[in-house]
PDB file of C-alpha atoms in Angstrom:
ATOM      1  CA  UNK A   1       0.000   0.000   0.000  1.00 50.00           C
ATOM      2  CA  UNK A   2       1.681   3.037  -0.967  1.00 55.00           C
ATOM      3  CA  UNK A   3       1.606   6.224   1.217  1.00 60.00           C
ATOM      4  CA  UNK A   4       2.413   9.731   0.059  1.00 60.00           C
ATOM      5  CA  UNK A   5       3.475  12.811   1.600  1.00 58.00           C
ATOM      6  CA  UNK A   6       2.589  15.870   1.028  1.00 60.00           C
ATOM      7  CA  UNK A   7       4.425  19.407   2.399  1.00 60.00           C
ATOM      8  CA  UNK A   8       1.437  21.427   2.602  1.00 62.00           C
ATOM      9  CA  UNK A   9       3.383  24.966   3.709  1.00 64.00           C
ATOM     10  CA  UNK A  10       7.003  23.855   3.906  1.00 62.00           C
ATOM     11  CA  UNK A  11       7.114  22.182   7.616  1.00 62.00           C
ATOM     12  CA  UNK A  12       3.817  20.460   7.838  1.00 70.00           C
ATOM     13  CA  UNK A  13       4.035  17.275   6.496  1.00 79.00           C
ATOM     14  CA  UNK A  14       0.438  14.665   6.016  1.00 85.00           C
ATOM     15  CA  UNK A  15       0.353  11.514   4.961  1.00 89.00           C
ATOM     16  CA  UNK A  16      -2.397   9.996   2.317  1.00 91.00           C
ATOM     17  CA  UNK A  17      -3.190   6.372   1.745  1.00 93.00           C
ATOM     18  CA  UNK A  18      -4.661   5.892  -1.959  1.00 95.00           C
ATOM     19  CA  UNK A  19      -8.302   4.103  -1.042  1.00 95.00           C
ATOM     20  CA  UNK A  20      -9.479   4.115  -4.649  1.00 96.00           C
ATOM     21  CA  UNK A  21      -8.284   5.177  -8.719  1.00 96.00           C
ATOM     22  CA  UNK A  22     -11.025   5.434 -11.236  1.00 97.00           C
ATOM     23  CA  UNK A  23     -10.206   6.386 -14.722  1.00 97.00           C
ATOM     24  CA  UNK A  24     -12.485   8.024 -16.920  1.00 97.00           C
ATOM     25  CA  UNK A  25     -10.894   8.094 -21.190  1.00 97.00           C
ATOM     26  CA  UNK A  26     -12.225   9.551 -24.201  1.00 98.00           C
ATOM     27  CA  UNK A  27     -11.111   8.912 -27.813  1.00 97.00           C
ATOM     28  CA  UNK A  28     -13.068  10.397 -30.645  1.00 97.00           C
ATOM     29  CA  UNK A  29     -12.810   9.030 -34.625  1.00 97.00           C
ATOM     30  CA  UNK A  30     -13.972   9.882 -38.020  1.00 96.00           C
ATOM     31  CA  UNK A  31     -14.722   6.292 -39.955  1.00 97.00           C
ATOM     32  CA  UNK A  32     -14.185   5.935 -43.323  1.00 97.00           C
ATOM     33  CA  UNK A  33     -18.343   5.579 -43.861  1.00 97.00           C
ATOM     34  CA  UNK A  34     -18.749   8.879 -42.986  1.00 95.00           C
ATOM     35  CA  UNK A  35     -19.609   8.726 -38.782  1.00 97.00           C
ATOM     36  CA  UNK A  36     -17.800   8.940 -36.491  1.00 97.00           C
ATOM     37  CA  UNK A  37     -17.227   7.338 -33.394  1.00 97.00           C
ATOM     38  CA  UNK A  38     -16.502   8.090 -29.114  1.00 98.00           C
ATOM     39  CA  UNK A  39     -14.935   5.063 -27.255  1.00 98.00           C
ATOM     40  CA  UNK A  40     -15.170   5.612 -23.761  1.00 98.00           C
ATOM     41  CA  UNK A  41     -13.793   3.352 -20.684  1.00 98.00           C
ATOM     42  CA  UNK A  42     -14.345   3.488 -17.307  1.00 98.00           C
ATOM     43  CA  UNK A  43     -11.919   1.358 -14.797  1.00 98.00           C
ATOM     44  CA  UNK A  44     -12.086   1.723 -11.154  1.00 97.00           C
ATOM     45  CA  UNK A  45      -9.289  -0.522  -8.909  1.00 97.00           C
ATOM     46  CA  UNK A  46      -8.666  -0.422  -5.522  1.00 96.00           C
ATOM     47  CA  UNK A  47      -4.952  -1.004  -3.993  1.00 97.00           C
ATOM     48  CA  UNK A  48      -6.122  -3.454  -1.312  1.00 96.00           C
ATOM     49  CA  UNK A  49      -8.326  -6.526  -1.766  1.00 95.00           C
ATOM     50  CA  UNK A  50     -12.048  -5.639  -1.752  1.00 92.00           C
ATOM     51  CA  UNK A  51     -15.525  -7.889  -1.542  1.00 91.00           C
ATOM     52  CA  UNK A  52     -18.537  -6.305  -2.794  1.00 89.00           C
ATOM     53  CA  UNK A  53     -21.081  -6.093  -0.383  1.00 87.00           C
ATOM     54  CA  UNK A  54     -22.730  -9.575  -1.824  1.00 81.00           C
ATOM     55  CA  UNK A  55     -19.764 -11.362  -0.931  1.00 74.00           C
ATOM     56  CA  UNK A  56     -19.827 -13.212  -3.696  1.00 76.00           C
ATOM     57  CA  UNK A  57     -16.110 -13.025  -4.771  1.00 86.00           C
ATOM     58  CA  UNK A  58     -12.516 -10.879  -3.998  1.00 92.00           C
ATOM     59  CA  UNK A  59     -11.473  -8.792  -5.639  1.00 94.00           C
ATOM     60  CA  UNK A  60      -7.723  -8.667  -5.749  1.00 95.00           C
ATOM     61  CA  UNK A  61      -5.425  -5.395  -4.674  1.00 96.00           C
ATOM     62  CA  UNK A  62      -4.929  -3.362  -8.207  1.00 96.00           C
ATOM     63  CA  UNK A  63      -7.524  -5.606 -10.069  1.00 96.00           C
ATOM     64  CA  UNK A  64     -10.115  -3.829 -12.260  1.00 96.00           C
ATOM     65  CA  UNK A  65     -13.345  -3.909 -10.093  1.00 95.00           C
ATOM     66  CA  UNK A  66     -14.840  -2.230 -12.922  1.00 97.00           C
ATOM     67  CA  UNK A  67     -13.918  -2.266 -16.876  1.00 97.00           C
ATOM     68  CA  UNK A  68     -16.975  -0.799 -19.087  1.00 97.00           C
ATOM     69  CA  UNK A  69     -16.307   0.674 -22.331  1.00 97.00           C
ATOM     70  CA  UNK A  70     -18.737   2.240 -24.548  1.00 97.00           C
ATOM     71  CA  UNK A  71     -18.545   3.059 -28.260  1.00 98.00           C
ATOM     72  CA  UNK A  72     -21.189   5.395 -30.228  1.00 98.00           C
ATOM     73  CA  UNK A  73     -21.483   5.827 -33.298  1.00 98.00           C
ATOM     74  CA  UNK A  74     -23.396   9.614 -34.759  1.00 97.00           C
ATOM     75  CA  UNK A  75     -23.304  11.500 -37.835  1.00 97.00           C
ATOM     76  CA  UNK A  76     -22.373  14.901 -38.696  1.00 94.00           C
ATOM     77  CA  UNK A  77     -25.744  16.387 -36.975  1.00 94.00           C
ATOM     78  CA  UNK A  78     -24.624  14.847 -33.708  1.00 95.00           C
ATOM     79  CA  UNK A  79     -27.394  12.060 -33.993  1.00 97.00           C
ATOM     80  CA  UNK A  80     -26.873   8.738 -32.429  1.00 98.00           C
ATOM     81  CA  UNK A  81     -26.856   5.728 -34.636  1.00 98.00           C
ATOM     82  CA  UNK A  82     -25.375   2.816 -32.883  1.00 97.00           C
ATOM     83  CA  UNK A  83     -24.444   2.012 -29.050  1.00 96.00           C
ATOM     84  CA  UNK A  84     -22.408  -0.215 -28.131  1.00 96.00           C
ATOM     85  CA  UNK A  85     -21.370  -1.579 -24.776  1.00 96.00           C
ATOM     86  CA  UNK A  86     -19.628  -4.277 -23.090  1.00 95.00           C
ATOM     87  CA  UNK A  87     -17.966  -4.915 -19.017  1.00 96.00           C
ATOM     88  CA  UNK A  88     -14.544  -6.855 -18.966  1.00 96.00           C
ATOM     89  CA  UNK A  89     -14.840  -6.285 -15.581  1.00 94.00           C
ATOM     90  CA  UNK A  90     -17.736  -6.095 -13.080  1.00 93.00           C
ATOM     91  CA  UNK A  91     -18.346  -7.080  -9.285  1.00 91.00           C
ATOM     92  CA  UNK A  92     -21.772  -8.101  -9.665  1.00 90.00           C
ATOM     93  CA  UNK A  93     -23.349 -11.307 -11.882  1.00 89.00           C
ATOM     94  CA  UNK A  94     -26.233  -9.611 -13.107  1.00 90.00           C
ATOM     95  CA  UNK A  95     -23.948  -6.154 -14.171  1.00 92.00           C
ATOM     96  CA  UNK A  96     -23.761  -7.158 -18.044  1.00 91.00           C
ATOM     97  CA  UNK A  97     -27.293  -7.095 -18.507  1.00 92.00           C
ATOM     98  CA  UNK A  98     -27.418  -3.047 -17.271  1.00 92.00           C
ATOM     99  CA  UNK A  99     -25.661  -2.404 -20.651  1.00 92.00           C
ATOM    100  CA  UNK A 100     -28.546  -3.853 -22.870  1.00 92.00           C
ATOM    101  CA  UNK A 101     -31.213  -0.297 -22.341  1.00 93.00           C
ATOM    102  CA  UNK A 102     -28.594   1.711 -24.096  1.00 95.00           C
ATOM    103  CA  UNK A 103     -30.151   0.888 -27.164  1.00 96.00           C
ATOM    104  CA  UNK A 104     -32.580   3.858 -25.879  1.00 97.00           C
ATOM    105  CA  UNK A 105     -30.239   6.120 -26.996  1.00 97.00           C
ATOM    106  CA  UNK A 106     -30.224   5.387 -30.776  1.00 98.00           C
ATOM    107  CA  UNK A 107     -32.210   8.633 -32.192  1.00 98.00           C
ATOM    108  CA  UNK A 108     -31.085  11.068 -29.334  1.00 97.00           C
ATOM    109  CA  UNK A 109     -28.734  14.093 -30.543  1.00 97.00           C
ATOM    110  CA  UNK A 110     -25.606  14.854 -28.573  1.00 96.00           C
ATOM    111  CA  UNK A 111     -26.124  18.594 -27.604  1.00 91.00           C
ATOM    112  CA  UNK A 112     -28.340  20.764 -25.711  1.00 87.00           C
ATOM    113  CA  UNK A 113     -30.178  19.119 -23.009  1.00 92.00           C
ATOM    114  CA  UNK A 114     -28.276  15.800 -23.523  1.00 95.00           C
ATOM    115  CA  UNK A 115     -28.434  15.320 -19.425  1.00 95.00           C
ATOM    116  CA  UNK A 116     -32.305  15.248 -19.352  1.00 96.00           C
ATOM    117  CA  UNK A 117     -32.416  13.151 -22.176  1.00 96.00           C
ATOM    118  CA  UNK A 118     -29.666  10.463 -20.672  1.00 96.00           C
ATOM    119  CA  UNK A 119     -32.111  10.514 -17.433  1.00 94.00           C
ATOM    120  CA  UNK A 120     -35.415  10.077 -19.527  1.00 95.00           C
ATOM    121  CA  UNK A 121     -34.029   7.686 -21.065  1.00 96.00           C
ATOM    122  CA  UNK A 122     -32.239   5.658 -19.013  1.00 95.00           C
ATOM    123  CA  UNK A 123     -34.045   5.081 -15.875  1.00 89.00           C
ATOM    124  CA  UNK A 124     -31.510   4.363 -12.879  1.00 85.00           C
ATOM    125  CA  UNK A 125     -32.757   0.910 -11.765  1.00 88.00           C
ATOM    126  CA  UNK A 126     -32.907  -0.094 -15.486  1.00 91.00           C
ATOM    127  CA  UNK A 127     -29.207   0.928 -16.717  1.00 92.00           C
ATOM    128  CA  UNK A 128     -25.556   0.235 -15.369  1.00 94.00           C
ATOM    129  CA  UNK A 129     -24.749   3.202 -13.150  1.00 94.00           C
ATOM    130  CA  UNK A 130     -21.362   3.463 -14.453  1.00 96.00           C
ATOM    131  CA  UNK A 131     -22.553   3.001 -17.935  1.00 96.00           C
ATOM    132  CA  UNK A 132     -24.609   5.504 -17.448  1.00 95.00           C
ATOM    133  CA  UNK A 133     -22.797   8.603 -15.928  1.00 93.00           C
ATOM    134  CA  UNK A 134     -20.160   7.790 -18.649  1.00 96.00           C
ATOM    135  CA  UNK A 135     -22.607   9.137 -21.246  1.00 96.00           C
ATOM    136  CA  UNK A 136     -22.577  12.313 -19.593  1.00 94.00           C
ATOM    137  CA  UNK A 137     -19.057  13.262 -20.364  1.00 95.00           C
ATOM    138  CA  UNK A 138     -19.429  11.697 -23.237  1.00 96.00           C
ATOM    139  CA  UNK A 139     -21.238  14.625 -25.188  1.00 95.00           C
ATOM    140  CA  UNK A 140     -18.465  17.282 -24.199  1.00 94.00           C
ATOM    141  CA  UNK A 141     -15.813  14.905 -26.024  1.00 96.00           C
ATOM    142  CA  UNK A 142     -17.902  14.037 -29.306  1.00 96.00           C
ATOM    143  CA  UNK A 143     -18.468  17.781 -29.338  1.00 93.00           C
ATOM    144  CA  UNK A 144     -14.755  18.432 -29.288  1.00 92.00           C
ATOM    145  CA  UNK A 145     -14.074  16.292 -31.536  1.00 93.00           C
ATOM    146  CA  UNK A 146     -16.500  17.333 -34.025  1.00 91.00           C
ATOM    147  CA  UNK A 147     -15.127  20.788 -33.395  1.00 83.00           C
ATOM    148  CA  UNK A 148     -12.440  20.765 -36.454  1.00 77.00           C
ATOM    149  CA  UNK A 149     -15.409  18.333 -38.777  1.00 73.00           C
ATOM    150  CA  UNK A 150     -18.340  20.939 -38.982  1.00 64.00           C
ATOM    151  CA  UNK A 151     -18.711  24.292 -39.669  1.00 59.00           C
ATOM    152  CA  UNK A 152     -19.104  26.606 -36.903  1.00 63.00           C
ATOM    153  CA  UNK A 153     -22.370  27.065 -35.579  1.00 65.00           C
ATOM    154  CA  UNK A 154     -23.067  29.801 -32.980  1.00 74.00           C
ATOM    155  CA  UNK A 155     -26.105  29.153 -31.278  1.00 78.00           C
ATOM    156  CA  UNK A 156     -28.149  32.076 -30.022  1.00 83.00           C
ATOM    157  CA  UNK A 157     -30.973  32.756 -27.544  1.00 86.00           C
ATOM    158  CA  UNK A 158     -34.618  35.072 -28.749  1.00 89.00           C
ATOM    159  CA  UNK A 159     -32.283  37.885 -28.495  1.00 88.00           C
ATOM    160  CA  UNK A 160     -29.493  36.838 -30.440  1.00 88.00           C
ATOM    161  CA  UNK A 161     -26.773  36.470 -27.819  1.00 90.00           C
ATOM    162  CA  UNK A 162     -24.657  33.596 -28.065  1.00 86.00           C
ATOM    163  CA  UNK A 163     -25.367  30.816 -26.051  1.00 84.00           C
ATOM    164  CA  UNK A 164     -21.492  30.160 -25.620  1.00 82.00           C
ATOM    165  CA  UNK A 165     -21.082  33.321 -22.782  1.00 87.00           C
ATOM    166  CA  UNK A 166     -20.992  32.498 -19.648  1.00 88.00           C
ATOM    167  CA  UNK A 167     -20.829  28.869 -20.579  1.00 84.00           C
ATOM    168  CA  UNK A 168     -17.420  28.963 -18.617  1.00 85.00           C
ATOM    169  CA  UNK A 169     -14.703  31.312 -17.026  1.00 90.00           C
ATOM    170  CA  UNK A 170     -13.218  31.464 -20.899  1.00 89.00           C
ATOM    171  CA  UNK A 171     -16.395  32.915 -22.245  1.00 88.00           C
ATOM    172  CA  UNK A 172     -17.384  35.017 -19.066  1.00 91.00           C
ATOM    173  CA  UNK A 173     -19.352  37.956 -20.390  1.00 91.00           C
ATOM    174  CA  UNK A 174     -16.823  40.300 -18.850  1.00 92.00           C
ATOM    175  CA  UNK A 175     -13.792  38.848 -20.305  1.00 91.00           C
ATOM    176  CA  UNK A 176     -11.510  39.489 -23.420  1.00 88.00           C
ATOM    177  CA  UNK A 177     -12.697  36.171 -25.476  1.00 90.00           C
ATOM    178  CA  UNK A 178     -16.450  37.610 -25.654  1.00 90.00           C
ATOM    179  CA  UNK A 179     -15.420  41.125 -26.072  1.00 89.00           C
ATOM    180  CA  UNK A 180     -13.443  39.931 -29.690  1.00 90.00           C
ATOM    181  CA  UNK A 181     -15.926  37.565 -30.421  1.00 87.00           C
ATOM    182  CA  UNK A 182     -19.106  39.630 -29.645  1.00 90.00           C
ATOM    183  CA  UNK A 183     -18.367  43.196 -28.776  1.00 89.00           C
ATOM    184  CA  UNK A 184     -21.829  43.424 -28.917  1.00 88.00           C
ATOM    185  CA  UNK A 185     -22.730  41.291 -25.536  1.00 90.00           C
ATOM    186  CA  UNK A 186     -19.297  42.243 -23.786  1.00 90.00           C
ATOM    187  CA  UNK A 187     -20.362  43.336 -20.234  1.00 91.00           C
ATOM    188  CA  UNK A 188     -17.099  45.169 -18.966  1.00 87.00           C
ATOM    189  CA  UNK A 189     -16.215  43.929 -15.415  1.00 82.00           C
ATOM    190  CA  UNK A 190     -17.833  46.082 -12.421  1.00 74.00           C
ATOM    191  CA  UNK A 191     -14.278  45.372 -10.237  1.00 66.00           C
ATOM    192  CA  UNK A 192     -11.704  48.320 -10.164  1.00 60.00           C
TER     193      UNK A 192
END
């Protein structure tokens, strides 16, 4: 079991003991058919043994307690046409089966109000958890990597300001990126 430390202001030194890695990976591809493609994988490991709750096996020290990956498959409008999923590893019997309601997701477009549609769609007691939450992620990396593929689009509200300010500290409507972009909807910032 490996222990760090840490100097938190020079003298003070603390000690952490890892209890748990999960890691969350995006890859995004254009196919030659014209779609293209997000593969997504999930792994969680723990660096002691660990029992799930139903006791029905261990689960070694640095072993994959979880291994889900996910690969979806849209077209230039951002519209899902296939879903694919399968678990290398799971703690639970049953856990493959929470892959099969995915299919619900053929039809939905990756964009606005993605989130609601993931829970519509995919009811929690019906779906894989981890399966699940993956999907939410998901959208921001098919979006960046459609970024380069499609023409820019800059989506607007009734009044014609971009949606994009205040979507993050980058396109704040105080700062420099929205005042070059959009003069127009630049709010200077009230602070001396």
């Amino acid at each position: 079991m490996e222990k760090q430390h840490i100097s938190t202001n020079g003298d003070i030194h603390t000690t952490r003991e890892e209890l748990h890695f999960r890691r969350l990976d995006f890859r995004g591809f254009r196919r030659s058919d014209g779609l293209f493609e997000i593969e997504a994988r999930l792994t969680d490991r723990k660096p002691h043994d660990f029992r799930p709750p139903s006791g029905e096996r261990m689960i070694g020290a640095g072993e994959a307690i979880h291994d889900h990956h996910l690969r979806v498959v849209f077209d230039t409008d951002m519209v899902i046409r296939q879903m694919h999923a399968s678990m290398h590893s799971y703690p639970y019997a049953q856990c493959p089966q929470g892959g099969d309601v995915l299919q619900a997701m053929v039809g939905a477009r990756i964009g606005a109000g993605w989130s609601q549609e993931v829970r519509r769609r995919l009811p929690p007691g019906e779906t894989c958890t981890h399966l699940r939450e993956m999907l939410l992620p998901l959208a921001t990396a098919a979006i960046q990597a459609m970024h380069t593929q499609r023409a820019p689009v800059v989506a607007t509200d009734a009044g014609g300001r971009p949606l994009k300010i205040d979507s993050c500290y980058a396109y704040g409507a105080s700062r420099e990126l929205v005042r070059q972009l959009w003069p127009d909807f630049h709010e200077p910032s009230a602070a001396p």
